[in-house]
mmCIF file of C-alpha atoms and ligand atoms in Angstrom:
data_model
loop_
_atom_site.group_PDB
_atom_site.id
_atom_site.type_symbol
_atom_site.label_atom_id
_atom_site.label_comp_id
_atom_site.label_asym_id
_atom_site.label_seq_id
_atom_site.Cartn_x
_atom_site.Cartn_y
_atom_site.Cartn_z
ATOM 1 C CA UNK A 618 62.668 33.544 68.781
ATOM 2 C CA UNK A 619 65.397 33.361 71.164
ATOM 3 C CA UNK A 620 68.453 34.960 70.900
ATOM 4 C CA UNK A 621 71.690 33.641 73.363
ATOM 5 C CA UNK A 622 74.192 36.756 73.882
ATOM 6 C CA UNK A 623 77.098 34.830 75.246
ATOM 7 C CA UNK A 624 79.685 37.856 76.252
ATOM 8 C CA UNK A 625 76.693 40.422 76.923
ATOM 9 C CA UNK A 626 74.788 43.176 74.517
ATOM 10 C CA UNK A 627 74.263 46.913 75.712
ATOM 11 C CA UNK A 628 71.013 47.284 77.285
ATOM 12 C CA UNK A 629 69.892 49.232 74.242
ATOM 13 C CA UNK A 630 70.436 46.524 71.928
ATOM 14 C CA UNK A 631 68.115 43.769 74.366
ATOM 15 C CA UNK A 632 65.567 46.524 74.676
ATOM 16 C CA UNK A 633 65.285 47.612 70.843
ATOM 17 C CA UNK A 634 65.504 43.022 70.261
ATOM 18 C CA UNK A 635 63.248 42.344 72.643
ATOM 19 C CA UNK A 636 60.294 45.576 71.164
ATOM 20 C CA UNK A 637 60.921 43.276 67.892
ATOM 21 C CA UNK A 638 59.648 40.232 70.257
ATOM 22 C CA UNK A 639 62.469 38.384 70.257
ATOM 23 C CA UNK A 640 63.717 36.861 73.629
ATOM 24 C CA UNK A 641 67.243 37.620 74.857
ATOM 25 C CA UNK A 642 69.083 35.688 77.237
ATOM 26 C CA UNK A 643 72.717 37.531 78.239
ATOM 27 C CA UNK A 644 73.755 34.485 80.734
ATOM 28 C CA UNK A 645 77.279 33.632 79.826
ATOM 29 C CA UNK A 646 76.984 30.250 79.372
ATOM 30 C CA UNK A 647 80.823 28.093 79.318
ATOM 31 C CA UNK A 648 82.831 27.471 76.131
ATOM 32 C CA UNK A 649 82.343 23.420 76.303
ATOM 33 C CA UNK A 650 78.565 23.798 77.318
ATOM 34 C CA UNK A 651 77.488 26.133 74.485
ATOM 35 C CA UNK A 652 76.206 22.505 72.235
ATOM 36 C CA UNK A 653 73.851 21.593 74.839
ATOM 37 C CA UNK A 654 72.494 24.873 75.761
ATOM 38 C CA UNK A 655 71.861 26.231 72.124
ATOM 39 C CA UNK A 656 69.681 22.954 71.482
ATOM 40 C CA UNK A 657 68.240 22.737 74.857
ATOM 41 C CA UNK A 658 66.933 26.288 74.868
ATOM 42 C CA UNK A 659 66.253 26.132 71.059
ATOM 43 C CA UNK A 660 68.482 29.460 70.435
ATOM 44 C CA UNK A 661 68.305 30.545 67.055
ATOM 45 C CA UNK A 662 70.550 33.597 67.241
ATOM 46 C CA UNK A 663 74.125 33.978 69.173
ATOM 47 C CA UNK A 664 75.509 36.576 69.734
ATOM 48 C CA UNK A 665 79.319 36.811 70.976
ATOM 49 C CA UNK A 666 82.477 39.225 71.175
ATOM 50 C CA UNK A 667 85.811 37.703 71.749
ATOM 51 C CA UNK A 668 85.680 35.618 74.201
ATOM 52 C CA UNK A 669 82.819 33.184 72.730
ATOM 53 C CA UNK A 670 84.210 30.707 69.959
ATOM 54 C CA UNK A 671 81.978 29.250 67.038
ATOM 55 C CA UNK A 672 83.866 26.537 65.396
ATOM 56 C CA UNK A 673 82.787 23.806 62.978
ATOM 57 C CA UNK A 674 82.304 21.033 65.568
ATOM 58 C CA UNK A 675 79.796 23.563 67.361
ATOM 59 C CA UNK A 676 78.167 24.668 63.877
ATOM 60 C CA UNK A 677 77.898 21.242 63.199
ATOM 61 C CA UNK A 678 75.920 20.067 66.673
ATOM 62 C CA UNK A 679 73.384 22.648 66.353
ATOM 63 C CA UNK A 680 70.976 22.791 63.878
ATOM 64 C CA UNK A 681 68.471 25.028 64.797
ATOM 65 C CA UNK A 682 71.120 28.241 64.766
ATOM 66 C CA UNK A 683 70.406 30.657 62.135
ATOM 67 C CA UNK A 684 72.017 33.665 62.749
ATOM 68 C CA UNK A 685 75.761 34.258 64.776
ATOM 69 C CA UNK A 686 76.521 38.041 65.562
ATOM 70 C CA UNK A 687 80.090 39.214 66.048
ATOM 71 C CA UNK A 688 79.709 42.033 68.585
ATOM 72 C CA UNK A 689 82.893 44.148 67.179
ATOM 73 C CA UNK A 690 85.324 44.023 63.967
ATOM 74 C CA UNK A 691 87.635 40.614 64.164
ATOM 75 C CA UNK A 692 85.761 37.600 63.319
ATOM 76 C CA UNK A 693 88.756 35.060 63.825
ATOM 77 C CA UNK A 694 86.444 33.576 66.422
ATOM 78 C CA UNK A 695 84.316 32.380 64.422
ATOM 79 C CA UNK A 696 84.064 30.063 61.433
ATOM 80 C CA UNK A 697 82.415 32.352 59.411
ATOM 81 C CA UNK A 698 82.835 30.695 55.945
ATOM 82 C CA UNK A 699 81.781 27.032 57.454
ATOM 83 C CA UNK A 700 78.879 28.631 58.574
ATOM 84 C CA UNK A 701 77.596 30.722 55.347
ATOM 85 C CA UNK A 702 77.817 27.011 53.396
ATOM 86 C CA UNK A 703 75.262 25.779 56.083
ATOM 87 C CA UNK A 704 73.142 28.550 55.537
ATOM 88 C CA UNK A 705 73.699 30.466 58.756
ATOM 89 C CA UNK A 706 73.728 34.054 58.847
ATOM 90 C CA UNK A 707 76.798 36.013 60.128
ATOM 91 C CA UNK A 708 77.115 39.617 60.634
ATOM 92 C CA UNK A 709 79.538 42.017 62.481
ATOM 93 C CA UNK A 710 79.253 45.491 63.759
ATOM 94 C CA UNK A 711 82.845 46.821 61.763
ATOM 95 C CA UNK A 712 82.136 50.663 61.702
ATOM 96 C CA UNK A 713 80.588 50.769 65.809
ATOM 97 C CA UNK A 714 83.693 50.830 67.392
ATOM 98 C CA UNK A 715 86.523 52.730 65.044
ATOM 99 C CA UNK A 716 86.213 55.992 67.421
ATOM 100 C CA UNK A 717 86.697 54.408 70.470
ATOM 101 C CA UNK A 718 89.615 52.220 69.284
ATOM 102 C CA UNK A 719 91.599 55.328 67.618
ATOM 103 C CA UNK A 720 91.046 57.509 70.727
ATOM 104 C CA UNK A 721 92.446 54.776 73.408
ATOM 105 C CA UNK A 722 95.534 55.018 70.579
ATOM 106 C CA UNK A 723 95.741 58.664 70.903
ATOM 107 C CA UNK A 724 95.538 58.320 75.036
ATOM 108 C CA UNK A 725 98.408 55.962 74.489
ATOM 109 C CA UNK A 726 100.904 58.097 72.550
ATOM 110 C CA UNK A 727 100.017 61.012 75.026
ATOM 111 C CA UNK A 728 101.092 58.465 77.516
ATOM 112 C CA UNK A 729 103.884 57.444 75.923
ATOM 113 C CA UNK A 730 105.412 60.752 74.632
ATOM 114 C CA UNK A 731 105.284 61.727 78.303
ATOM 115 C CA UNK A 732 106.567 58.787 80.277
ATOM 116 C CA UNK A 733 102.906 58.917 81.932
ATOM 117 C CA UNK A 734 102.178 55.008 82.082
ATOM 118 C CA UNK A 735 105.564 54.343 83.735
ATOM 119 C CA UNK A 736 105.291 57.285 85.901
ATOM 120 C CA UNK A 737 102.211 56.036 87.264
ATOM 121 C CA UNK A 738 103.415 52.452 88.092
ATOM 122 C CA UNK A 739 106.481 54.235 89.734
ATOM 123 C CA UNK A 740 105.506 57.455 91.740
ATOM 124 C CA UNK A 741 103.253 55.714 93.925
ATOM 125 C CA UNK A 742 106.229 53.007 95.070
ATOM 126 C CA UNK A 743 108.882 55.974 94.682
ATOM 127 C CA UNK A 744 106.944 59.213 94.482
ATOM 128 C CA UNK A 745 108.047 60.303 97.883
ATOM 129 C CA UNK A 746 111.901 59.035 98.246
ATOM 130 C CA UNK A 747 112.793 59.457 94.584
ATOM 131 C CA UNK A 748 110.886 62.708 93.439
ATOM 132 C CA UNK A 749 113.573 64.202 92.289
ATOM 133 C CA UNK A 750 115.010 61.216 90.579
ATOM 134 C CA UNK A 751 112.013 60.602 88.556
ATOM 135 C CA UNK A 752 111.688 64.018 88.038
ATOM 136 C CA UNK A 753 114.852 63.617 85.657
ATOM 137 C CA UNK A 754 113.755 60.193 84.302
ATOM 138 C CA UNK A 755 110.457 61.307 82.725
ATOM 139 C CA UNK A 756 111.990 64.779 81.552
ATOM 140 C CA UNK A 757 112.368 63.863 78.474
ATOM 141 C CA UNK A 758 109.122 64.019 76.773
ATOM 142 C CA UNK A 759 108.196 64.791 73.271
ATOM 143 C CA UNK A 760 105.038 66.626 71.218
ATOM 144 C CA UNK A 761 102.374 65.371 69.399
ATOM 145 C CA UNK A 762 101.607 68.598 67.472
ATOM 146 C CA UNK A 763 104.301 68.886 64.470
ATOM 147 C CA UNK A 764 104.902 65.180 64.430
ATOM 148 C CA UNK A 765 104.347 62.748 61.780
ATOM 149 C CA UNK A 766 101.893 59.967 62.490
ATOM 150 C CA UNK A 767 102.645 56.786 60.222
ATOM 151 C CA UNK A 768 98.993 54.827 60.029
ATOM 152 C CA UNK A 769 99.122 50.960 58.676
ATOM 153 C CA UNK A 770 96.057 49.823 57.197
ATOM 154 C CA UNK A 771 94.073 52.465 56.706
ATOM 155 C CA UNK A 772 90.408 51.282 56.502
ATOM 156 C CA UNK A 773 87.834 52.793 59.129
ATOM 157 C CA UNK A 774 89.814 52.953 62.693
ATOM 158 C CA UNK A 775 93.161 54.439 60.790
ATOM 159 C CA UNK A 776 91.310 56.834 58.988
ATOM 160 C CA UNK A 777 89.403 57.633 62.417
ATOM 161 C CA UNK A 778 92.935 57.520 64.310
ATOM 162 C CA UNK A 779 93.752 60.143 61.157
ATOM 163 C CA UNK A 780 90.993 62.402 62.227
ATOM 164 C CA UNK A 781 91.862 62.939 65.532
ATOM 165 C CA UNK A 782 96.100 63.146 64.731
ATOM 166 C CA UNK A 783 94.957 65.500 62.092
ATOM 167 C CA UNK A 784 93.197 67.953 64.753
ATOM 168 C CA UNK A 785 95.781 67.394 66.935
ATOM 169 C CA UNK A 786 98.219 69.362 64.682
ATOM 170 C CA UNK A 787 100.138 65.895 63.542
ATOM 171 C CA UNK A 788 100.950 65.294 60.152
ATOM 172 C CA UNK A 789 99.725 62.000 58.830
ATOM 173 C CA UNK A 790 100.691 59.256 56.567
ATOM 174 C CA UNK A 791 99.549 56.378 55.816
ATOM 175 C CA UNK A 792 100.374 52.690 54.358
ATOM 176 C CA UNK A 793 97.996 50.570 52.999
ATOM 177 C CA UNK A 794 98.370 48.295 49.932
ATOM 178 C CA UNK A 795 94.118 48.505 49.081
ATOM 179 C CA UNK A 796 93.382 51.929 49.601
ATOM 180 C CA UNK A 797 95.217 54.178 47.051
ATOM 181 C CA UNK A 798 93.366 57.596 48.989
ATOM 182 C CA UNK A 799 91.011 58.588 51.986
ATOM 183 C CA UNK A 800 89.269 61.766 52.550
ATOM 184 C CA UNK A 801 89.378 62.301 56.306
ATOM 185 C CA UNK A 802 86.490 64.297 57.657
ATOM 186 C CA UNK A 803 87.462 66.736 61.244
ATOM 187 C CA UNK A 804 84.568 67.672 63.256
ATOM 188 C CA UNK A 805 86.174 71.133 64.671
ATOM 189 C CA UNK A 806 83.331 73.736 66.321
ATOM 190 C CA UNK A 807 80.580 73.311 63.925
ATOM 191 C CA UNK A 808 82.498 73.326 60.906
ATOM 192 C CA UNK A 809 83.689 70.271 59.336
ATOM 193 C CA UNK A 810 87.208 70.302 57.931
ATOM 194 C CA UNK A 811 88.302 67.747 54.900
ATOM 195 C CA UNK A 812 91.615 66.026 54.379
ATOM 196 C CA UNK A 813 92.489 64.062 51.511
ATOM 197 C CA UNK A 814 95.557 61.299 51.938
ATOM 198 C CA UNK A 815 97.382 59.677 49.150
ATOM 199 C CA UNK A 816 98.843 56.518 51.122
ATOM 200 C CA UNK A 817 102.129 56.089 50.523
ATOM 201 C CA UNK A 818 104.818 52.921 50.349
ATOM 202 C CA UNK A 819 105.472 51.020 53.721
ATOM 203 C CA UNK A 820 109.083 51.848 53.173
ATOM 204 C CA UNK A 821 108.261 55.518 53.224
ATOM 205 C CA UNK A 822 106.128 55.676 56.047
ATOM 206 C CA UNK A 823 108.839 53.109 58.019
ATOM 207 C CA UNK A 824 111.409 56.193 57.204
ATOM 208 C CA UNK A 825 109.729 59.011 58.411
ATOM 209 C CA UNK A 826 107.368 58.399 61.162
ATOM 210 C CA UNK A 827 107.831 59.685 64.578
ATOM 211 C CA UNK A 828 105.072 57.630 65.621
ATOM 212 C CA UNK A 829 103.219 54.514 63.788
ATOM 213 C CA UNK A 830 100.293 52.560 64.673
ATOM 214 C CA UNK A 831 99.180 49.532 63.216
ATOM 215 C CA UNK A 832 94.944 49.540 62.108
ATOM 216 C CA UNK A 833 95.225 46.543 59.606
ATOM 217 C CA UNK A 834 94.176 42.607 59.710
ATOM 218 C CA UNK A 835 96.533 39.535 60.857
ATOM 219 C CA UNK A 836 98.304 39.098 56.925
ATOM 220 C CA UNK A 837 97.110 35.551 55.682
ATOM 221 C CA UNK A 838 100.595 33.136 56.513
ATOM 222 C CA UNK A 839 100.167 34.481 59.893
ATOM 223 C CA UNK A 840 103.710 36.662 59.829
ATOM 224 C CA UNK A 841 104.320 39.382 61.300
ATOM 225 C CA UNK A 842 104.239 43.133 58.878
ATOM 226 C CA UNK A 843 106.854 44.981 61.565
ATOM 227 C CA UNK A 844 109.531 42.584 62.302
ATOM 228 C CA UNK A 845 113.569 43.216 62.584
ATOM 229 C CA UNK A 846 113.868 44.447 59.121
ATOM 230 C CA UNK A 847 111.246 47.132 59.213
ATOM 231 C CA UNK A 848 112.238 48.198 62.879
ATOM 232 C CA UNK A 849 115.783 49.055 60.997
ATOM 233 C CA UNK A 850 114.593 51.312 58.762
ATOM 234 C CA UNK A 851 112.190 53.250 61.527
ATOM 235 C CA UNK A 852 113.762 56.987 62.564
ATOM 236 C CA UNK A 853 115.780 56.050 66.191
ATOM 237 C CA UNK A 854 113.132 57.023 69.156
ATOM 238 C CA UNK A 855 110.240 55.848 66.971
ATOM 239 C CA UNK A 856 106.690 55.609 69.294
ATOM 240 C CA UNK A 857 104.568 52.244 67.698
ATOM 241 C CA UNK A 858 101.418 51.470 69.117
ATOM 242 C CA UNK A 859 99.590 48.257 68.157
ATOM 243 C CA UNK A 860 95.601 47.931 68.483
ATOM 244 C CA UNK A 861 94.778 45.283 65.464
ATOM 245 C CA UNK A 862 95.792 41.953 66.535
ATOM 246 C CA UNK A 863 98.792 40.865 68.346
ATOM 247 C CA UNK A 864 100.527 39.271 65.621
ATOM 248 C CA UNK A 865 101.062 41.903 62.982
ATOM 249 C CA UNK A 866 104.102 42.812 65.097
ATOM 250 C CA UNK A 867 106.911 40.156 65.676
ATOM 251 C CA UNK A 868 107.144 40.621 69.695
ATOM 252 C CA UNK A 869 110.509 39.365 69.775
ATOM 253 C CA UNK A 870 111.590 41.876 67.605
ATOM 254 C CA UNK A 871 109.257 44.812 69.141
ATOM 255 C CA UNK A 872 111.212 43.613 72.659
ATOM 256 C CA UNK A 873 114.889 43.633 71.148
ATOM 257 C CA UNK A 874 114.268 47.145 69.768
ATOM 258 C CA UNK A 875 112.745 49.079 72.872
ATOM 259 C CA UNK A 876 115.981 47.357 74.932
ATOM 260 C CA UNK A 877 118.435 49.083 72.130
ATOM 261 C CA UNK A 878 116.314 51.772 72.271
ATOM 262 C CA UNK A 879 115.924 52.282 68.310
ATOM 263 C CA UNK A 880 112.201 52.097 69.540
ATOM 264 C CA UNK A 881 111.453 54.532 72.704
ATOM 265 C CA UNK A 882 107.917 53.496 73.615
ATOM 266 C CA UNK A 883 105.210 50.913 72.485
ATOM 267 C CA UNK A 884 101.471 50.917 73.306
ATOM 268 C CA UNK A 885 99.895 47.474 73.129
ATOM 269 C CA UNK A 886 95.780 46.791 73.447
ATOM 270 C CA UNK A 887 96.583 43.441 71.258
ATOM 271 C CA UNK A 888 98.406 40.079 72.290
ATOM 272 C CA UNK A 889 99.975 37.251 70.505
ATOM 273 C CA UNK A 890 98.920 35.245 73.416
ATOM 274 C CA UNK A 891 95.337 36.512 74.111
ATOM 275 C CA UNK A 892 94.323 35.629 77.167
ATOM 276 C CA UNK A 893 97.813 34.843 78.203
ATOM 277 C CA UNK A 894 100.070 37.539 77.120
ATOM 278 C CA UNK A 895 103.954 37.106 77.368
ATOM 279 C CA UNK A 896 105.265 38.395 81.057
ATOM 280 C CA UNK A 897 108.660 39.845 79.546
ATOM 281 C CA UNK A 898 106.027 42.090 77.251
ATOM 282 C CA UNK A 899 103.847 43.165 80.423
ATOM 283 C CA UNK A 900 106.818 43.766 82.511
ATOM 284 C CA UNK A 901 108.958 45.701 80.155
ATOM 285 C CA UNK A 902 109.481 49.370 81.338
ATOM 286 C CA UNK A 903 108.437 51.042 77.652
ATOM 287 C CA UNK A 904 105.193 49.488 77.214
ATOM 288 C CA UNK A 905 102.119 50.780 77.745
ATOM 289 C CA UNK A 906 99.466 48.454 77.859
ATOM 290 C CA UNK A 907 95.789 47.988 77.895
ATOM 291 C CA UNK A 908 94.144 44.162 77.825
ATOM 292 C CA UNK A 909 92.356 44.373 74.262
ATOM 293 C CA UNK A 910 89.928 47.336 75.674
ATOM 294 C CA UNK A 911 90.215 49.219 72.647
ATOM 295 C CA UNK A 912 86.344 48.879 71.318
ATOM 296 C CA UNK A 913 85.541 49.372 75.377
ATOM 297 C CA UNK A 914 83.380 52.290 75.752
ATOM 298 C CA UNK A 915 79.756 52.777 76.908
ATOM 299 C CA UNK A 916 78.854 54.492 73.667
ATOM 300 C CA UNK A 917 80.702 51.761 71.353
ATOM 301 C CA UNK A 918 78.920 49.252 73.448
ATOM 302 C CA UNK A 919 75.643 50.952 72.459
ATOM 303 C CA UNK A 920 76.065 51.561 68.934
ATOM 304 C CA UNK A 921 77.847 47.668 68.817
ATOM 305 C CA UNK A 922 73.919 46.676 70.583
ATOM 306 C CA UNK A 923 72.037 49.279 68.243
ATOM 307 C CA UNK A 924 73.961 47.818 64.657
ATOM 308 C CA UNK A 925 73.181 43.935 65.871
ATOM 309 C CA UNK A 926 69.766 44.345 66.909
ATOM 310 C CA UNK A 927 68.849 45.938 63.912
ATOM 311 C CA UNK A 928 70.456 43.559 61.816
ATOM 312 C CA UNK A 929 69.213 40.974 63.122
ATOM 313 C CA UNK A 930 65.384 42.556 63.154
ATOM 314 C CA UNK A 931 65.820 42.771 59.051
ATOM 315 C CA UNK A 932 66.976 39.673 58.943
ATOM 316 C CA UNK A 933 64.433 37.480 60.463
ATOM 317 C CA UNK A 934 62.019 40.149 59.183
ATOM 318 C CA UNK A 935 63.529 39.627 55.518
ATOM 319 C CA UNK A 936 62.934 35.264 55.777
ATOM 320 C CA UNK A 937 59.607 35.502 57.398
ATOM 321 C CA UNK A 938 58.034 38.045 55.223
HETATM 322 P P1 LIG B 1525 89.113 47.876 58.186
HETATM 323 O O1 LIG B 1525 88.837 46.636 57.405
HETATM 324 O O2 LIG B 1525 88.176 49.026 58.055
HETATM 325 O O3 LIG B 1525 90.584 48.415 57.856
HETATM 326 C C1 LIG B 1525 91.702 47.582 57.760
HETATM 327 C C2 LIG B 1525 92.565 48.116 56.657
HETATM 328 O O4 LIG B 1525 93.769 47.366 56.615
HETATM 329 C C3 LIG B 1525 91.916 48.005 55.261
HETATM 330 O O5 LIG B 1525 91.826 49.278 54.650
HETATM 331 C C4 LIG B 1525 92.855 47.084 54.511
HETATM 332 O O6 LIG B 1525 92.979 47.452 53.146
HETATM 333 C C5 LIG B 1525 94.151 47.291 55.264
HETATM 334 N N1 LIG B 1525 95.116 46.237 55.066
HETATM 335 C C6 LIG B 1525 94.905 44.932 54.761
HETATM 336 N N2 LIG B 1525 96.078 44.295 54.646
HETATM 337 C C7 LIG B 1525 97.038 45.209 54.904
HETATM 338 C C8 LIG B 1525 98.444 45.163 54.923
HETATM 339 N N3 LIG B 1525 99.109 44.029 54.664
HETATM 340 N N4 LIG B 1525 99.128 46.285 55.199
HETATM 341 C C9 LIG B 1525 98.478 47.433 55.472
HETATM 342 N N5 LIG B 1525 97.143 47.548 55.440
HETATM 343 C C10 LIG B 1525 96.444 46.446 55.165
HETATM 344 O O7 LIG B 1525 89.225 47.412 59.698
HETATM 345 P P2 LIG B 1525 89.173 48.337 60.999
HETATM 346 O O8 LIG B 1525 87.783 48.360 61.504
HETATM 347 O O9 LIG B 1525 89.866 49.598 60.724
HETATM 348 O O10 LIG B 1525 90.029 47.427 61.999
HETATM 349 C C11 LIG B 1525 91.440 47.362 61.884
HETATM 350 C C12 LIG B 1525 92.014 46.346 62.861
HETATM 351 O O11 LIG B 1525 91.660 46.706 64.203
HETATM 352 C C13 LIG B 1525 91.511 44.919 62.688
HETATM 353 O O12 LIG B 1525 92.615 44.050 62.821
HETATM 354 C C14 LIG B 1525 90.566 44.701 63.838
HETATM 355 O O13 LIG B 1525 90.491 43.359 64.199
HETATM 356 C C15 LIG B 1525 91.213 45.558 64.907
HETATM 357 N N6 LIG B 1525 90.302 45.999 65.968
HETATM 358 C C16 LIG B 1525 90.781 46.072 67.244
HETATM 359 C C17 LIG B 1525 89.944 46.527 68.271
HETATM 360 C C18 LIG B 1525 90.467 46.643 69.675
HETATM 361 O O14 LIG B 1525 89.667 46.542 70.619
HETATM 362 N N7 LIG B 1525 91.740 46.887 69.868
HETATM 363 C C19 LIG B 1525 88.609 46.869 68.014
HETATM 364 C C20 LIG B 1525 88.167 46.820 66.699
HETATM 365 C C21 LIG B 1525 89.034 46.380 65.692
#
């Protein structure tokens, strides 16, 4: 059985597929020449992160696929619901990467509460003629410890995200309309510390966060959660990091509110534009930004490999037996 992963599996995931005898191929093959390579090779399984789409049309032109994998959370990729009605498995990897994505958020509000991604860009052009000047300009930085963290959506990354603001000495709040409570769990030398959080109303969390980040899926019209309205009722200075999908905050908005400076700093792994974010958003001098690299670490990349080849060994283990 042969298994096409388009955008690349961990090592450990071919290895453990390929002890169950199936055949992986990890060539990336082109976006318009997926059709003819799926039936030409007679793939059963694909296997793709973001980059790979599975529409209908594609669904549709290949019959012999039985199985798509979603290497990561977001399946907007993919037609998942068009492919269940033709009988074609789908599966995800949700809880893999939730530690990697909520500490890349941490490294980003350390980097933001201390001017460290802008310093960066500008010591090495300045560093020399302008110590002193710069000196003054990132001066101004703030704590994490004794803060308040507001968390939106607070399914498996926010409540990871909690775990590490928690041990950081934050205190935490969260927003989210489906999950009334959470016990967090923090590993701390050998002991393991519990935390129980009663979410609260967006409007509360809007008022008294120091920081927010935004853990929840793109709302179903499409619009934007944080948008002029909300930014108004945010404490002046706020920090807001986004790492769930470029569109759950209006960008316009986010850009009018760092240049009044209600908003001090935003972190941004997520795009409305993926792969062709806005300039005015890379350019502007109180963002820090990664390109969607939230999920990338070696060890979510393994566990990612581990949770689809397994999967996908039960499956085909499950119809054959
Ligand atoms: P999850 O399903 O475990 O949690 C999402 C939470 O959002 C749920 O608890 C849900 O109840 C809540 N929610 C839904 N609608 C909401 C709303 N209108 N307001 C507030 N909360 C709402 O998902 P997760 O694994 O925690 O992932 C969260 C987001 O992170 C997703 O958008 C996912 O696509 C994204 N993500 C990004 C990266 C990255 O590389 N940056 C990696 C993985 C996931």
């Amino acid at each position: 059985m042969k298994i096409l992963a388009n955008d690349g599996i961990a090592p450990i995931g071919k290895e453990n597929l390929e002890k169950a005898r199936f055949q992986v191929i990890t060539e990336t093959v082109a976006q318009e020449d997926l059709v003819n390579a799926i039936n030409e090779n007679g793939y059963i399984g694909l296997l793709v992160r973001s980059a790979t789409t599975v529409r209908k049309d594609l669904i549709d032109s290949c019959p012999g696929l039985k199985l798509i994998g979603r290497g990561g959370v977001g399946m907007d990729n993919i037609d998942v619901e068009y492919a269940r009605s033709k009988d074609i498995k789908v599966i995800n990897t949700p809880a893999a990467s939730s530690q990697s994505v909520a500490e890349q958020v941490m490294a980003h509000l350390f980097g933001a509460a201390r001017f460290i991604y802008d310093s960066n860009r500008k010591m090495p052009i300045s560093g020399v003629s302008d110590f002193k000047k710069l000196k003054k300009k990132y001066g101004k930085g703030v704590e994490l410890r004794g803060a308040t963290i507001g968390i939106i959506g607070f399914g498996r990354i926010g409540q990871s995200l909690a775990s590490y603001a928690l041990g950081c000495g934050m205190n935490v709040i969260a927003y989210d309309p489906f999950v009334p409570n959470a016990t967090v769990k923090i590993k701390v030398a050998n002991q393991t510390v519990k935390v129980d959080i009663y979410t609260t109303s967006l409007d509360d969390l809007l008022t008294r966060a120091d920081f927010i980040s935004m853990h929840m899926p793109m709302l179903f019209d499409g619009n934007a959660l944080i948008g002029n309205d909300e930014f108004a009722k945010m404490k002046d200075g706020v920090i807001i990091a986004n790492a769930s999908r470029g569109g759950v905050i209006n960008e316009d908005a986010l850009i009018a509110n760092l240049d009044s400076g209600k908003v001090a700093h935003a972190a941004l792994d997520v795009f409305t534009n993926e792969p062709t974010p806005r300039e005015d958003l890379l350019k502007h001098a109180k963002i820090s930004l990664t390109p969607h690299t939230g999920a990338a670490t070696a060890e979510a990349q393994d566990r990612i490999g581990e949770e689809l080849a397994s999967q996908i060994i039960n499956h085909f283990n499950t119809i054959t037996a």
